[in-house]
Coordinates of C-alpha atoms in Angstrom, one line a residue:
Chain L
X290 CA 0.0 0.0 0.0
X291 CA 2.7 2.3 0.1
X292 CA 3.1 3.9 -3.4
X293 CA -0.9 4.8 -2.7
X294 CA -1.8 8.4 -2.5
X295 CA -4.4 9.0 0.2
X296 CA -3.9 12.5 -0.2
X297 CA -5.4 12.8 -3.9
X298 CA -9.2 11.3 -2.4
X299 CA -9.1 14.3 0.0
X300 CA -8.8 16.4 -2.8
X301 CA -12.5 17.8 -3.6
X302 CA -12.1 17.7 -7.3
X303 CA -10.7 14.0 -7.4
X304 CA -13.2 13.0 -4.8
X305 CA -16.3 14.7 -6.9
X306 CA -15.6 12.4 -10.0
X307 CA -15.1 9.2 -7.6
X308 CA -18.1 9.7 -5.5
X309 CA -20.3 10.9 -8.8
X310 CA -19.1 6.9 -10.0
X311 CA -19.9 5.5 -6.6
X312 CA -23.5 6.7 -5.7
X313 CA -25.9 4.9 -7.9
X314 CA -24.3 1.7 -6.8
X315 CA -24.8 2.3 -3.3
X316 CA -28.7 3.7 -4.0
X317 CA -28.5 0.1 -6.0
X318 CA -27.0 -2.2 -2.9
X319 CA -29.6 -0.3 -0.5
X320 CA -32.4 -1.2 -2.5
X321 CA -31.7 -4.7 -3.1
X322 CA -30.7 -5.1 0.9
X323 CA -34.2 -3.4 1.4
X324 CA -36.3 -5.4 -0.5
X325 CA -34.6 -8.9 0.7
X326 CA -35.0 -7.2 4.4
X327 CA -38.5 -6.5 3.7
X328 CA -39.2 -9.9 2.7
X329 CA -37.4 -11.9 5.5
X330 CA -39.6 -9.2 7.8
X331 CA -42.9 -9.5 6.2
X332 CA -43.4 -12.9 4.9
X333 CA -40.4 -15.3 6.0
X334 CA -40.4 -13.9 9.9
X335 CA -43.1 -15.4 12.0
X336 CA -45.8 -14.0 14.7
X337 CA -44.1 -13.0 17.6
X338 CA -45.6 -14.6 20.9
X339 CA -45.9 -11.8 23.2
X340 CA -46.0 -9.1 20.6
X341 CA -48.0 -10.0 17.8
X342 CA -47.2 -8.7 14.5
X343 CA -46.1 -5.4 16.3
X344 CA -42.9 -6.4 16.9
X345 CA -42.4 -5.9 13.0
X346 CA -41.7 -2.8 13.4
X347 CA -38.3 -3.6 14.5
X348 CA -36.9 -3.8 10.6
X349 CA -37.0 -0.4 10.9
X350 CA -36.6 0.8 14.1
X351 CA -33.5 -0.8 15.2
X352 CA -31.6 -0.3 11.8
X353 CA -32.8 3.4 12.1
X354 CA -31.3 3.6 15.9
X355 CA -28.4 2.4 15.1
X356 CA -27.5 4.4 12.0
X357 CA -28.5 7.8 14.3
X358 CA -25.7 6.9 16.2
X359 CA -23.1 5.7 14.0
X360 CA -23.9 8.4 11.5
X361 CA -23.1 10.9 14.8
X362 CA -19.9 9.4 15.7
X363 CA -18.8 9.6 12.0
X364 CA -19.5 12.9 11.5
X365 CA -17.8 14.1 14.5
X366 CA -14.6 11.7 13.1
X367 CA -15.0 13.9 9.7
X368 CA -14.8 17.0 12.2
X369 CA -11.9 15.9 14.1
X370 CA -10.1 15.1 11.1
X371 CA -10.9 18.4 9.9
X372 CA -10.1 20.3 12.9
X373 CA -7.0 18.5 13.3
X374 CA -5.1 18.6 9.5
X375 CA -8.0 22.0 8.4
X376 CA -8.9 19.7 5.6
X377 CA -12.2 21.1 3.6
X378 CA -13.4 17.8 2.4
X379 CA -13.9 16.7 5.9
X380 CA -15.9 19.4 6.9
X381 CA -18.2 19.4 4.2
X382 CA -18.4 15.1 4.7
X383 CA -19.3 16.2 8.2
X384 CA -21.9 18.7 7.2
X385 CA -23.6 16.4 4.3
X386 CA -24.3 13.5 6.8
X387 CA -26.3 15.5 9.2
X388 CA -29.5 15.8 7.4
X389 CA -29.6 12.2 6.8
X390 CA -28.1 11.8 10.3
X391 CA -31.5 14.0 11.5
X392 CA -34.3 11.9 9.4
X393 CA -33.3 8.7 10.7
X394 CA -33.1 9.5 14.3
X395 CA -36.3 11.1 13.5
X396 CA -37.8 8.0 12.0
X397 CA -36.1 6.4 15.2
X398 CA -38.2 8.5 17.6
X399 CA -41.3 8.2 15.4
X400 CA -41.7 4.6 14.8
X401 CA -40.6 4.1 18.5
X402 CA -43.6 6.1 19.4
X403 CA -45.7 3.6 17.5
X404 CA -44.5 1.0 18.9
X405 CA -44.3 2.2 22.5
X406 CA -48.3 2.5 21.9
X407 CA -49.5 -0.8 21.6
X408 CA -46.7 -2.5 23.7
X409 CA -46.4 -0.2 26.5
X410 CA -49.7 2.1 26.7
X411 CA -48.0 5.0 25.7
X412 CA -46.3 6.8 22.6
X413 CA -44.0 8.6 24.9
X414 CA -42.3 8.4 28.6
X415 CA -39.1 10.5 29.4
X416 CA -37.0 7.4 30.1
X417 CA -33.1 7.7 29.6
X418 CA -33.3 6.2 26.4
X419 CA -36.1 8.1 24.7
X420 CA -34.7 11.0 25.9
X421 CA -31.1 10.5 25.2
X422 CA -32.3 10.2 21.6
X423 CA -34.5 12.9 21.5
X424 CA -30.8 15.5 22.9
X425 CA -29.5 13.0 20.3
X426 CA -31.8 15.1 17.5
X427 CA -31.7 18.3 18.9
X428 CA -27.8 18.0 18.2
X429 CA -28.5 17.0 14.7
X430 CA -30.5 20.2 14.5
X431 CA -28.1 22.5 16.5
X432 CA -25.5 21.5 14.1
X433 CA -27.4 22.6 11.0
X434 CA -29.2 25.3 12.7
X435 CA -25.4 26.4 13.6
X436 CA -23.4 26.4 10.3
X437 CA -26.8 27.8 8.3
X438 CA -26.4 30.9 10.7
X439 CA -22.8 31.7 10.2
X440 CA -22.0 33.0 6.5
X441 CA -18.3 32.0 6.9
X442 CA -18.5 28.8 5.6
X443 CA -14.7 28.4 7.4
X444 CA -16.0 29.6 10.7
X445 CA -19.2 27.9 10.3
X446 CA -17.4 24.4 9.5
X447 CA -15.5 25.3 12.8
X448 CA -18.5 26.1 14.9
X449 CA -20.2 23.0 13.8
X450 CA -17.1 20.7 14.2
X451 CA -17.1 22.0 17.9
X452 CA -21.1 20.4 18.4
X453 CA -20.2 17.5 16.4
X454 CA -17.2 16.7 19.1
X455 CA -18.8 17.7 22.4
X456 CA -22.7 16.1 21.4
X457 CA -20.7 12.8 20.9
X458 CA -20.3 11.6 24.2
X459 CA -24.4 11.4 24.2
X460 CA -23.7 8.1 21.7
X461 CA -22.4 6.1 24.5
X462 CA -24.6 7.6 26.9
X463 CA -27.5 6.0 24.4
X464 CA -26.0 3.3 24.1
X465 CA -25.4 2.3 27.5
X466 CA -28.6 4.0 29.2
X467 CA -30.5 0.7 29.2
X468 CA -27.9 -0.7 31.3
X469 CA -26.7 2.2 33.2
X470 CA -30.8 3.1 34.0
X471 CA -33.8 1.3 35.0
X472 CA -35.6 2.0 31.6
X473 CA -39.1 1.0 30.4
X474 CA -37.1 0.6 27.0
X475 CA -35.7 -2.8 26.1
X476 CA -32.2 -4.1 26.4
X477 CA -30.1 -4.7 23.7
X478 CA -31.5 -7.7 21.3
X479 CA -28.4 -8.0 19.9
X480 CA -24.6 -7.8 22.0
X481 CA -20.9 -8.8 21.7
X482 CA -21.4 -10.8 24.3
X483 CA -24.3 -12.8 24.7
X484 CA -26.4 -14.8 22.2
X485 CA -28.9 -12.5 20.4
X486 CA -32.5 -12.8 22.7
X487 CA -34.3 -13.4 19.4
X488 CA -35.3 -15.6 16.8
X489 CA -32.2 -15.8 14.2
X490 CA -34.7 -14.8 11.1
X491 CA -35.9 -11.9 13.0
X492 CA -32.1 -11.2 13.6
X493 CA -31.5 -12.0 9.9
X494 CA -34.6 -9.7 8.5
X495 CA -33.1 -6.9 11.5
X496 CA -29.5 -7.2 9.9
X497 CA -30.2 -7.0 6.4
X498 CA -32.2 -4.0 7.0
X499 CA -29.2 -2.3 8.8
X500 CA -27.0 -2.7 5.8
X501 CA -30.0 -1.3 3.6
X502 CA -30.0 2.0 5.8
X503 CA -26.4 1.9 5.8
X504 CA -25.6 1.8 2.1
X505 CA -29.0 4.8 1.5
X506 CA -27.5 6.5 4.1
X507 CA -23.5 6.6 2.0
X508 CA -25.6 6.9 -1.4
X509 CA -27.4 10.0 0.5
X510 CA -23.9 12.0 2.2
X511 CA -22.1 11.3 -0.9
X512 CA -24.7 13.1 -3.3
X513 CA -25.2 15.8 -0.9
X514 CA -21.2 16.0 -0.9
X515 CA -21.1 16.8 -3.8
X516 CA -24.2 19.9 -3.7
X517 CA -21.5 21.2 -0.9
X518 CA -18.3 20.9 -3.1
X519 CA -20.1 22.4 -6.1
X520 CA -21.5 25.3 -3.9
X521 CA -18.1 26.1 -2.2
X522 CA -15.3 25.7 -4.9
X523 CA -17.5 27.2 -7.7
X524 CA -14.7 29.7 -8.0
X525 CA -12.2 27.6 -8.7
X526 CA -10.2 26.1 -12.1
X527 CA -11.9 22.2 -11.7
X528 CA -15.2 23.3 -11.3
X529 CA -15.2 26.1 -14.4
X530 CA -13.4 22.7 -16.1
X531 CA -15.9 20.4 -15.2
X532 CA -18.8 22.5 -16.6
X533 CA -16.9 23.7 -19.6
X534 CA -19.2 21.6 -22.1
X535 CA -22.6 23.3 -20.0
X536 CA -22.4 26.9 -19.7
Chain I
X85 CA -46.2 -17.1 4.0
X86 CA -47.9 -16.2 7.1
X87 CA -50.7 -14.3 5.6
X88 CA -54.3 -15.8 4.6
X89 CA -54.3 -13.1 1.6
X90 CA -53.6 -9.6 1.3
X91 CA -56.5 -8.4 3.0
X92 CA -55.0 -9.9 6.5
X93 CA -51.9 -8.7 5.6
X94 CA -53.2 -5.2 5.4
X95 CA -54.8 -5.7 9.0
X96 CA -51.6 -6.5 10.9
X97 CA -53.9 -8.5 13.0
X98 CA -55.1 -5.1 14.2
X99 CA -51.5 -3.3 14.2
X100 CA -52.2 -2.0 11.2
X101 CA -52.1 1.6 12.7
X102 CA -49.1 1.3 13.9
X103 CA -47.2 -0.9 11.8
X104 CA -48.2 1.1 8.6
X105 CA -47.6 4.7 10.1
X106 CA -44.2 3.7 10.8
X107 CA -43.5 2.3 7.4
X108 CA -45.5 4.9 5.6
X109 CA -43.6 8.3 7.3
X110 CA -40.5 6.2 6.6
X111 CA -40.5 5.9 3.1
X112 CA -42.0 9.1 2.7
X113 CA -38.8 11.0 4.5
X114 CA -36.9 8.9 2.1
X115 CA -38.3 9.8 -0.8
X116 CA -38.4 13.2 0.2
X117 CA -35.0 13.7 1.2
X118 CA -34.1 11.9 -2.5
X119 CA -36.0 15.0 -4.2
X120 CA -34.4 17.5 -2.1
X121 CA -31.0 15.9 -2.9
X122 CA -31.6 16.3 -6.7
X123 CA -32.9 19.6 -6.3
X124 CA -29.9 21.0 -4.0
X125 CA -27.5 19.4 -6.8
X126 CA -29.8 20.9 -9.7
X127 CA -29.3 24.2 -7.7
X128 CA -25.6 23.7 -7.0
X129 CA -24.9 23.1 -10.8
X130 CA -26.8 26.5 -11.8
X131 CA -25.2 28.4 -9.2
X132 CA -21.6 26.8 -10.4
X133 CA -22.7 27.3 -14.1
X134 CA -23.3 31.0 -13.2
X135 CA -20.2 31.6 -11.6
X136 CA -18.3 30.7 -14.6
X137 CA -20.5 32.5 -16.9
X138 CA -20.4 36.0 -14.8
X139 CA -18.2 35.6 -12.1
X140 CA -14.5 36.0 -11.9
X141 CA -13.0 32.5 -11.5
X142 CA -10.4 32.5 -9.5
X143 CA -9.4 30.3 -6.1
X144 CA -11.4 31.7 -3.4
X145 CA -12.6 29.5 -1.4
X146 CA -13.9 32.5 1.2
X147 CA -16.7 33.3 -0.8
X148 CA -19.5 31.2 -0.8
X149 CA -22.1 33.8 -0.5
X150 CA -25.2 33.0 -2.5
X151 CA -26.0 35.4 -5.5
X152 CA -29.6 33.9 -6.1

């Protein structure tokens, strides 16, 4: 690996072209992964005992969870990388993950809501982790809300990396609230440690989902990379290059 | 298959409520976000097309002030 040039993908102009190539076979993967996932969970999962078909709801809500947090922890990576070497292309990867960051711990909250209903009585309680989600998407939202108020985009990708790094330690705090608290919210189904506490189809239909989300969620940042590259270098050489045969 | 026919499978066995709204607001945020994705790039490109039409292009990577 040595004669390989990592420096020439954190280029914007080089990674522009690359991305452009790579998103419609994410959008592809996450489709394919998202209608096998919706299979398994529809028609090859069975009837939970206890829960009915309620409990379906979990091909969406668990992959959705997780990706609110992981897509958190990357973003602040993105801004620590930034901060740390003043790289641009991190910044703007840390800026285009947050609205897809955002929708899916929305979707997290709201489909936990409808499932909270109908299993516990109630679309809500202000249990550690319902709660640590909800801060969770306030963050997301203080992080746009931030960098949309600053003009400087160089200040602004500053400002924002700052949130990014201090809102992270809420991941663990997520994470871990089940076990740290007495919650009305479930442990984990699925640990390092243990054996997963469900059926291994349910697991299956669970996992296949998370990749689904995962791979929208690449397809998603990358394309909106690219808005934020062609917004910011506009004035440069590449960009007047790369448009040559439009204008 | 663990449905009678579609009309059960619609029903949810009585979850359909909450089953479906999940489903339902999810896809819809997806598609939604996918529209406002192509629209931000269709934006992006006019905005870039622009700027090397009328604006001086040179490296500045300061300005990113939005002549709409």
């Amino acid at each position: 690996m040595s004669g390989f040039n990592w420096y020439k993908y954190a280029s914007p102009a080089t990674f522009y072209d690359l991305a452009g190539r790579m998103i419609p076979w994410f959008y592809a993967a996450a489709a394919l992964l998202c209608a096998a996932g919706l299979y398994i969970g529809f028609f090859l999962a069975p009837t939970d005992f206890q829960q009915s078909e309620a409990y379906r709801i979990i091909f969406i809500h668990v992959p959705a969870s997780w990706m609110s947090m992981f897509i958190y922890v990357v973003m602040a990576v993105w801004a620590a990388i930034g901060l740390a070497f003043n790289t641009r292309l991190s910044f703007m990867m840390a800026s285009a993950l947050a609205p897809t960051g955002a929708m899916l711990t929305f979707v997290a909250l709201w489909t936990g809501a409808l499932w909270g209903r109908p299993t516990w009585g109630a679309w809500w309680v202000w249990d550690a982790r319902l709660t640590s989600e909800l801060i969770l998407f306030f963050l997301y939202i203080g992080f746009m809300a931030l960098q949309a108020a600053i003009d400087d985009p160089r200040r602004a990708d500053r400002a924002g990396a700052l949130i990014a790094l201090v809102g992270v330690v809420n991941v663990p705090i997520i994470y871990f609230s089940v076990r740290w608290w007495n919650t009305l919210h479930q442990g984990a189904s699925v640990s390092v440690t243990k054996a997963p506490s469900m059926a291994s189809i349910m697991l299956l239909g669970m996992l296949v989902m998370a990749f689904a989300v995962w791979m929208y969620a690449i397809a998603a940042a990358l394309s909106r990379a690219r808005s934020i590259i062609l917004e910011r270098e506009r004035n440069s050489q590449w960009v007047a290059q790369l448009l040559e045969g439009k204008a | 298959m663990n449905w009678g026919g579609w009309a059960e499978f619609f029903y949810m066995k009585g979850y359909a409520l909450y089953i479906w709204g999940s489903y339902g607001v999810t896809a819809m945020l997806i598609v939604a976000e996918i529209f406002s994705l192509r629209a931000r790039r269709q934006r992006a490109i006019q905005l870039a097309l622009r700027t090397v039409k009328y604006g001086k292009v040179e490296k500045d990577e300061g300005n990113d002030e939005v002549t709409a």
